[in-house]
PDB file of C-alpha atoms in Angstrom:
ATOM      1  CA  LYS A   1       4.521  20.169   3.671  1.00 66.00           C
ATOM      2  CA  ALA A   2       4.903  18.589   0.244  1.00 80.00           C
ATOM      3  CA  GLY A   3       3.803  14.978  -0.112  1.00 92.00           C
ATOM      4  CA  VAL A   4       5.531  12.117  -1.844  1.00 96.00           C
ATOM      5  CA  THR A   5       6.294  13.138  -5.426  1.00 97.00           C
ATOM      6  CA  GLN A   6       6.592  10.609  -8.205  1.00 97.00           C
ATOM      7  CA  THR A   7       7.725  11.369 -11.726  1.00 97.00           C
ATOM      8  CA  PRO A   8       6.724  10.917 -14.407  1.00 97.00           C
ATOM      9  CA  ARG A   9       2.987  10.377 -13.872  1.00 96.00           C
ATOM     10  CA  TYR A  10       2.564   8.414 -17.088  1.00 97.00           C
ATOM     11  CA  LEU A  11       4.937   6.427 -19.272  1.00 96.00           C
ATOM     12  CA  ILE A  12       4.542   4.359 -22.388  1.00 98.00           C
ATOM     13  CA  LYS A  13       7.398   2.019 -23.236  1.00 98.00           C
ATOM     14  CA  THR A  14       8.009  -0.722 -25.752  1.00 98.00           C
ATOM     15  CA  ARG A  15       8.611  -4.327 -24.775  1.00 98.00           C
ATOM     16  CA  GLY A  16      12.314  -4.954 -24.266  1.00 97.00           C
ATOM     17  CA  GLN A  17      13.141  -1.386 -23.270  1.00 98.00           C
ATOM     18  CA  GLN A  18      14.128  -0.290 -19.788  1.00 98.00           C
ATOM     19  CA  VAL A  19      12.558   2.390 -17.614  1.00 98.00           C
ATOM     20  CA  THR A  20      13.541   4.470 -14.592  1.00 98.00           C
ATOM     21  CA  LEU A  21      10.970   5.882 -12.205  1.00 98.00           C
ATOM     22  CA  SER A  22      11.692   8.549  -9.619  1.00 98.00           C
ATOM     23  CA  CYS A  23      10.382   9.200  -6.117  1.00 98.00           C
ATOM     24  CA  SER A  24      11.000  12.178  -3.841  1.00 97.00           C
ATOM     25  CA  PRO A  25       9.895  11.362  -0.286  1.00 96.00           C
ATOM     26  CA  ILE A  26       8.410  13.758   2.211  1.00 94.00           C
ATOM     27  CA  SER A  27      11.114  16.018   3.579  1.00 93.00           C
ATOM     28  CA  GLY A  28      12.811  14.322   6.513  1.00 89.00           C
ATOM     29  CA  HIS A  29      11.598  10.831   5.624  1.00 91.00           C
ATOM     30  CA  ARG A  30      14.471   8.418   5.205  1.00 90.00           C
ATOM     31  CA  SER A  31      12.566   5.236   4.392  1.00 90.00           C
ATOM     32  CA  VAL A  32      11.230   4.717   0.871  1.00 94.00           C
ATOM     33  CA  SER A  33       9.254   1.686  -0.302  1.00 95.00           C
ATOM     34  CA  TRP A  34       8.036   0.747  -3.761  1.00 97.00           C
ATOM     35  CA  TYR A  35       4.881  -1.159  -4.678  1.00 97.00           C
ATOM     36  CA  GLN A  36       3.393  -2.462  -7.902  1.00 98.00           C
ATOM     37  CA  GLN A  37      -0.383  -2.241  -8.316  1.00 97.00           C
ATOM     38  CA  THR A  38      -2.221  -4.276 -10.963  1.00 96.00           C
ATOM     39  CA  PRO A  39      -5.892  -5.285 -11.255  1.00 91.00           C
ATOM     40  CA  GLY A  40      -4.993  -8.958 -11.083  1.00 88.00           C
ATOM     41  CA  GLN A  41      -2.325  -9.063  -8.355  1.00 91.00           C
ATOM     42  CA  GLY A  42      -3.326  -6.013  -6.337  1.00 93.00           C
ATOM     43  CA  LEU A  43      -0.675  -4.123  -4.383  1.00 96.00           C
ATOM     44  CA  GLN A  44       2.613  -5.974  -4.109  1.00 96.00           C
ATOM     45  CA  PHE A  45       5.748  -4.929  -2.262  1.00 95.00           C
ATOM     46  CA  LEU A  46       8.850  -4.467  -4.410  1.00 96.00           C
ATOM     47  CA  PHE A  47      11.556  -3.202  -2.027  1.00 92.00           C
ATOM     48  CA  GLU A  48      12.349  -0.823   0.808  1.00 92.00           C
ATOM     49  CA  TYR A  49      15.318   1.477   1.202  1.00 92.00           C
ATOM     50  CA  PHE A  50      16.556   3.197   4.321  1.00 90.00           C
ATOM     51  CA  SER A  51      19.604   5.458   4.365  1.00 89.00           C
ATOM     52  CA  GLU A  52      20.673   4.262   0.903  1.00 93.00           C
ATOM     53  CA  THR A  53      20.518   0.558   1.903  1.00 92.00           C
ATOM     54  CA  GLN A  54      17.990  -1.953   0.650  1.00 91.00           C
ATOM     55  CA  ARG A  55      16.440  -3.471   3.758  1.00 87.00           C
ATOM     56  CA  ASN A  56      13.774  -5.709   2.325  1.00 88.00           C
ATOM     57  CA  LYS A  57      12.861  -7.088  -1.056  1.00 90.00           C
ATOM     58  CA  GLY A  58       9.672  -8.582  -2.442  1.00 92.00           C
ATOM     59  CA  ASN A  59       9.255 -11.534  -4.728  1.00 92.00           C
ATOM     60  CA  PHE A  60      10.056  -9.914  -8.068  1.00 96.00           C
ATOM     61  CA  PRO A  61      12.620 -10.915 -10.716  1.00 96.00           C
ATOM     62  CA  GLY A  62      16.031  -9.314 -10.861  1.00 96.00           C
ATOM     63  CA  ARG A  63      14.865  -7.066 -13.709  1.00 97.00           C
ATOM     64  CA  PHE A  64      13.390  -4.887 -10.985  1.00 98.00           C
ATOM     65  CA  SER A  65      15.987  -2.896  -9.097  1.00 97.00           C
ATOM     66  CA  GLY A  66      16.175   0.272  -7.102  1.00 97.00           C
ATOM     67  CA  ARG A  67      18.441   2.622  -5.300  1.00 97.00           C
ATOM     68  CA  GLN A  68      18.304   5.476  -2.854  1.00 97.00           C
ATOM     69  CA  PHE A  69      20.439   8.581  -2.837  1.00 97.00           C
ATOM     70  CA  SER A  70      21.939  10.470   0.086  1.00 95.00           C
ATOM     71  CA  ASN A  71      19.068  12.992  -0.053  1.00 94.00           C
ATOM     72  CA  SER A  72      16.608  10.061   0.368  1.00 94.00           C
ATOM     73  CA  ARG A  73      15.285  10.372  -3.178  1.00 97.00           C
ATOM     74  CA  SER A  74      14.804   6.968  -4.744  1.00 98.00           C
ATOM     75  CA  GLU A  75      14.674   5.493  -8.207  1.00 98.00           C
ATOM     76  CA  MET A  76      13.475   2.152  -9.419  1.00 98.00           C
ATOM     77  CA  ASN A  77      14.524   0.590 -12.677  1.00 98.00           C
ATOM     78  CA  VAL A  78      12.890  -2.120 -14.723  1.00 98.00           C
ATOM     79  CA  SER A  79      14.975  -3.645 -17.488  1.00 96.00           C
ATOM     80  CA  THR A  80      13.849  -5.715 -20.469  1.00 97.00           C
ATOM     81  CA  LEU A  81      10.241  -4.662 -20.073  1.00 98.00           C
ATOM     82  CA  GLU A  82       7.492  -7.216 -20.527  1.00 97.00           C
ATOM     83  CA  LEU A  83       3.805  -6.595 -21.244  1.00 97.00           C
ATOM     84  CA  GLY A  84       3.008  -7.853 -17.750  1.00 96.00           C
ATOM     85  CA  ASP A  85       5.027  -5.021 -16.212  1.00 97.00           C
ATOM     86  CA  SER A  86       2.228  -2.607 -17.125  1.00 98.00           C
ATOM     87  CA  ALA A  87       1.065  -1.325 -13.764  1.00 97.00           C
ATOM     88  CA  LEU A  88       0.788   1.590 -11.405  1.00 97.00           C
ATOM     89  CA  TYR A  89       4.070   1.891  -9.506  1.00 98.00           C
ATOM     90  CA  LEU A  90       3.688   3.484  -6.110  1.00 98.00           C
ATOM     91  CA  CYS A  91       6.285   4.911  -3.809  1.00 97.00           C
ATOM     92  CA  ALA A  92       5.729   5.377  -0.081  1.00 96.00           C
ATOM     93  CA  SER A  93       7.858   7.144   2.488  1.00 94.00           C
ATOM     94  CA  ARG A  94       8.077   6.939   6.259  1.00 89.00           C
ATOM     95  CA  ALA A  95       9.824   8.969   8.910  1.00 81.00           C
ATOM     96  CA  ALA A  96      12.652   7.172  10.730  1.00 70.00           C
ATOM     97  CA  THR A  97      11.006   7.976  14.052  1.00 68.00           C
ATOM     98  CA  ALA A  98       7.640   6.569  12.994  1.00 65.00           C
ATOM     99  CA  LEU A  99       7.572   2.793  13.191  1.00 65.00           C
ATOM    100  CA  TYR A 100       4.763   2.744  10.702  1.00 71.00           C
ATOM    101  CA  GLY A 101       2.653   5.353   8.936  1.00 79.00           C
ATOM    102  CA  TYR A 102       3.609   5.124   5.290  1.00 90.00           C
ATOM    103  CA  THR A 103       2.534   7.968   2.997  1.00 93.00           C
ATOM    104  CA  PHE A 104       2.018   7.073  -0.641  1.00 95.00           C
ATOM    105  CA  GLY A 105       2.571   9.133  -3.752  1.00 96.00           C
ATOM    106  CA  SER A 106       0.081   9.183  -6.635  1.00 96.00           C
ATOM    107  CA  GLY A 107       2.163   6.735  -8.619  1.00 97.00           C
ATOM    108  CA  THR A 108       3.592   6.349 -12.091  1.00 98.00           C
ATOM    109  CA  ARG A 109       1.332   4.619 -14.581  1.00 97.00           C
ATOM    110  CA  LEU A 110       3.559   2.472 -16.822  1.00 98.00           C
ATOM    111  CA  THR A 111       2.147   0.995 -20.002  1.00 98.00           C
ATOM    112  CA  VAL A 112       4.260  -1.492 -21.940  1.00 98.00           C
ATOM    113  CA  VAL A 113       3.242  -2.012 -25.581  1.00 97.00           C
TER     114      VAL A 113
ATOM    115  CA  GLN B   1       1.399 -17.155   5.739  1.00 58.00           C
ATOM    116  CA  GLN B   2       2.073 -13.961   3.892  1.00 68.00           C
ATOM    117  CA  GLN B   3      -1.493 -13.442   2.751  1.00 89.00           C
ATOM    118  CA  VAL B   4      -4.108 -11.039   3.935  1.00 96.00           C
ATOM    119  CA  LYS B   5      -7.562 -12.034   2.727  1.00 97.00           C
ATOM    120  CA  GLN B   6     -10.154  -9.321   2.260  1.00 97.00           C
ATOM    121  CA  SER B   7     -13.885  -9.502   1.656  1.00 96.00           C
ATOM    122  CA  PRO B   8     -16.149  -8.564   0.030  1.00 97.00           C
ATOM    123  CA  GLN B   9     -14.657  -7.602  -3.327  1.00 96.00           C
ATOM    124  CA  SER B  10     -17.362  -5.024  -3.864  1.00 97.00           C
ATOM    125  CA  LEU B  11     -19.975  -3.425  -1.670  1.00 97.00           C
ATOM    126  CA  ILE B  12     -22.968  -1.216  -2.364  1.00 98.00           C
ATOM    127  CA  VAL B  13     -24.436   0.717   0.551  1.00 98.00           C
ATOM    128  CA  GLN B  14     -27.149   3.319   0.799  1.00 98.00           C
ATOM    129  CA  LYS B  15     -26.270   6.772   2.064  1.00 97.00           C
ATOM    130  CA  GLY B  16     -26.410   6.797   5.837  1.00 97.00           C
ATOM    131  CA  GLY B  17     -25.859   3.049   6.107  1.00 97.00           C
ATOM    132  CA  ILE B  18     -22.975   1.110   7.648  1.00 98.00           C
ATOM    133  CA  SER B  19     -20.225  -0.283   5.422  1.00 98.00           C
ATOM    134  CA  ILE B  20     -18.352  -3.296   6.785  1.00 98.00           C
ATOM    135  CA  ILE B  21     -15.203  -4.754   5.246  1.00 98.00           C
ATOM    136  CA  ASN B  22     -13.433  -7.767   6.688  1.00 98.00           C
ATOM    137  CA  CYS B  23      -9.857  -9.034   6.607  1.00 98.00           C
ATOM    138  CA  ALA B  24      -8.106 -12.125   7.888  1.00 98.00           C
ATOM    139  CA  TYR B  25      -4.398 -12.830   8.270  1.00 96.00           C
ATOM    140  CA  GLU B  26      -2.220 -15.836   9.012  1.00 93.00           C
ATOM    141  CA  ASN B  27       1.135 -14.520  10.160  1.00 90.00           C
ATOM    142  CA  THR B  28       1.165 -13.912  13.914  1.00 89.00           C
ATOM    143  CA  ALA B  29       4.310 -11.789  13.510  1.00 87.00           C
ATOM    144  CA  PHE B  30       2.182  -8.998  12.056  1.00 89.00           C
ATOM    145  CA  ASP B  31       1.751  -6.216  14.562  1.00 88.00           C
ATOM    146  CA  TYR B  32       0.376  -3.296  12.590  1.00 90.00           C
ATOM    147  CA  PHE B  33      -2.919  -3.316  10.718  1.00 94.00           C
ATOM    148  CA  PRO B  34      -3.799  -0.241   8.657  1.00 94.00           C
ATOM    149  CA  TRP B  35      -6.657   0.523   6.338  1.00 96.00           C
ATOM    150  CA  TYR B  36      -6.058   2.561   3.203  1.00 96.00           C
ATOM    151  CA  GLN B  37      -8.514   4.428   1.010  1.00 97.00           C
ATOM    152  CA  GLN B  38      -7.786   4.889  -2.668  1.00 97.00           C
ATOM    153  CA  PHE B  39      -9.564   7.117  -5.163  1.00 96.00           C
ATOM    154  CA  PRO B  40      -9.086   6.680  -8.922  1.00 92.00           C
ATOM    155  CA  GLY B  41      -5.846   8.221 -10.122  1.00 89.00           C
ATOM    156  CA  LYS B  42      -4.479   8.592  -6.603  1.00 92.00           C
ATOM    157  CA  GLY B  43      -2.240   6.578  -4.341  1.00 95.00           C
ATOM    158  CA  PRO B  44      -3.611   4.842  -1.247  1.00 96.00           C
ATOM    159  CA  ALA B  45      -4.136   7.172   1.728  1.00 94.00           C
ATOM    160  CA  LEU B  46      -3.914   5.947   5.311  1.00 92.00           C
ATOM    161  CA  LEU B  47      -7.357   6.012   6.885  1.00 94.00           C
ATOM    162  CA  ILE B  48      -6.920   4.396  10.285  1.00 93.00           C
ATOM    163  CA  ALA B  49      -4.635   1.789  11.835  1.00 92.00           C
ATOM    164  CA  ILE B  50      -4.533  -0.483  14.868  1.00 93.00           C
ATOM    165  CA  ARG B  51      -1.974  -2.444  16.862  1.00 90.00           C
ATOM    166  CA  PRO B  52      -2.924  -5.870  18.278  1.00 90.00           C
ATOM    167  CA  ASP B  53      -2.914  -4.702  21.899  1.00 90.00           C
ATOM    168  CA  VAL B  54      -6.326  -3.039  21.462  1.00 92.00           C
ATOM    169  CA  SER B  55      -9.587  -4.527  20.217  1.00 94.00           C
ATOM    170  CA  GLU B  56     -11.132  -1.407  18.753  1.00 96.00           C
ATOM    171  CA  LYS B  57     -10.101   1.996  17.494  1.00 95.00           C
ATOM    172  CA  LYS B  58     -12.437   4.744  16.392  1.00 96.00           C
ATOM    173  CA  GLU B  59     -11.690   7.883  14.416  1.00 94.00           C
ATOM    174  CA  GLY B  60     -14.733   9.867  13.435  1.00 96.00           C
ATOM    175  CA  ARG B  61     -17.027   7.674  11.349  1.00 97.00           C
ATOM    176  CA  PHE B  62     -14.341   4.999  10.897  1.00 97.00           C
ATOM    177  CA  THR B  63     -13.831   2.140  13.359  1.00 97.00           C
ATOM    178  CA  ILE B  64     -11.441  -0.817  13.280  1.00 96.00           C
ATOM    179  CA  SER B  65     -12.451  -3.911  15.215  1.00 96.00           C
ATOM    180  CA  PHE B  66      -9.615  -6.357  15.918  1.00 96.00           C
ATOM    181  CA  ASN B  67      -9.920  -9.986  17.016  1.00 95.00           C
ATOM    182  CA  LYS B  68      -6.442 -11.303  17.785  1.00 94.00           C
ATOM    183  CA  SER B  69      -7.496 -14.874  18.584  1.00 94.00           C
ATOM    184  CA  ALA B  70      -9.399 -15.197  15.312  1.00 95.00           C
ATOM    185  CA  LYS B  71      -6.714 -13.283  13.399  1.00 96.00           C
ATOM    186  CA  GLN B  72      -9.340 -11.045  11.877  1.00 97.00           C
ATOM    187  CA  PHE B  73      -9.967  -7.338  11.691  1.00 97.00           C
ATOM    188  CA  SER B  74     -12.638  -5.227  10.094  1.00 98.00           C
ATOM    189  CA  LEU B  75     -13.412  -1.678   9.055  1.00 98.00           C
ATOM    190  CA  HIS B  76     -16.779  -0.149   9.854  1.00 98.00           C
ATOM    191  CA  ILE B  77     -17.825   3.069   8.154  1.00 98.00           C
ATOM    192  CA  MET B  78     -20.780   4.611   9.954  1.00 98.00           C
ATOM    193  CA  ASP B  79     -23.212   6.988   8.232  1.00 98.00           C
ATOM    194  CA  SER B  80     -21.657   6.161   4.844  1.00 98.00           C
ATOM    195  CA  GLN B  81     -21.597   9.060   2.367  1.00 97.00           C
ATOM    196  CA  PRO B  82     -21.289   9.163  -1.439  1.00 97.00           C
ATOM    197  CA  GLY B  83     -17.873  10.791  -0.927  1.00 97.00           C
ATOM    198  CA  ASP B  84     -16.742   7.556   0.762  1.00 98.00           C
ATOM    199  CA  SER B  85     -17.065   5.747  -2.580  1.00 98.00           C
ATOM    200  CA  ALA B  86     -13.543   4.450  -3.177  1.00 98.00           C
ATOM    201  CA  THR B  87     -11.472   1.285  -2.997  1.00 97.00           C
ATOM    202  CA  TYR B  88     -10.467   0.217   0.498  1.00 98.00           C
ATOM    203  CA  PHE B  89      -7.454  -1.930   1.290  1.00 97.00           C
ATOM    204  CA  CYS B  90      -6.568  -3.606   4.526  1.00 97.00           C
ATOM    205  CA  ALA B  91      -2.911  -4.349   5.142  1.00 95.00           C
ATOM    206  CA  ALA B  92      -0.568  -5.864   7.692  1.00 93.00           C
ATOM    207  CA  SER B  93       3.055  -5.351   8.593  1.00 89.00           C
ATOM    208  CA  GLY B  94       5.550  -6.768  11.026  1.00 82.00           C
ATOM    209  CA  PRO B  95       7.935  -4.853  13.319  1.00 75.00           C
ATOM    210  CA  PRO B  96      10.321  -2.685  11.259  1.00 69.00           C
ATOM    211  CA  SER B  97      13.334  -4.552  12.649  1.00 69.00           C
ATOM    212  CA  GLY B  98      12.004  -7.987  11.714  1.00 65.00           C
ATOM    213  CA  ASN B  99      12.017  -9.736   8.340  1.00 63.00           C
ATOM    214  CA  GLN B 100       8.412  -8.701   7.785  1.00 61.00           C
ATOM    215  CA  GLY B 101       9.247  -5.119   8.594  1.00 65.00           C
ATOM    216  CA  GLY B 102       9.258  -2.322   6.106  1.00 71.00           C
ATOM    217  CA  LYS B 103       6.648  -3.917   3.916  1.00 87.00           C
ATOM    218  CA  LEU B 104       2.905  -3.825   3.885  1.00 91.00           C
ATOM    219  CA  ILE B 105       1.026  -6.962   2.843  1.00 93.00           C
ATOM    220  CA  PHE B 106      -2.220  -5.787   1.279  1.00 96.00           C
ATOM    221  CA  GLY B 107      -5.599  -7.412   0.917  1.00 97.00           C
ATOM    222  CA  GLN B 108      -7.126  -7.530  -2.546  1.00 96.00           C
ATOM    223  CA  GLY B 109      -9.288  -4.458  -2.006  1.00 97.00           C
ATOM    224  CA  THR B 110     -12.989  -3.685  -1.699  1.00 97.00           C
ATOM    225  CA  GLU B 111     -14.699  -1.354  -4.111  1.00 97.00           C
ATOM    226  CA  LEU B 112     -17.261   0.578  -2.081  1.00 98.00           C
ATOM    227  CA  SER B 113     -20.110   2.431  -3.741  1.00 98.00           C
ATOM    228  CA  VAL B 114     -22.410   4.566  -1.590  1.00 98.00           C
ATOM    229  CA  LYS B 115     -25.686   5.352  -3.316  1.00 96.00           C
ATOM    230  CA  PRO B 116     -27.381   8.687  -2.599  1.00 93.00           C
TER     231      PRO B 116
END
């Protein structure tokens, strides 16, 4: 069974640009969550999607947005990139029947220069 | 109330020793407490998790101890091995239907190094 797949693995963007990251959950998983990981702030929750609806959102500015498609694949977008957005962005998926038990992907390493 | 506090930040243990990492939480709505293990270049991987209705859960060399009244929980790694060297994160989550659901609140992480 394939795990959570995130693409691309690495990205370098310039300040002010926008970026889109992609996440393919484990087959059959309908819940997808996104997290930002930095050395200073650790792992912070961005948002969760279930059946194409955003169910929960973390404390991030509106420049961070996401969406989920009917096949459960998810994308997150960051507009007007700032240097502080450099981080590892992690996606996690969960089966609808499992109350918990999130499985994480290996992440996308975003560097803003 | 959202925080999960984890200690120590780093830990060095000899091979065969016991590694102990502690976490404390404030929000009594949390009802799921997992531990994740992360190797460089990888995402966090679920190691073991506990619900507040039990005080201890053991899986192989890994044990979670949970103290509901003190709002604390800890990870014990018995017979620590060099392959256990990684960063460990505790986390907490509320019921999926509640406003804390669907999101994991992570501790700051503990970098464990097991010396041969």
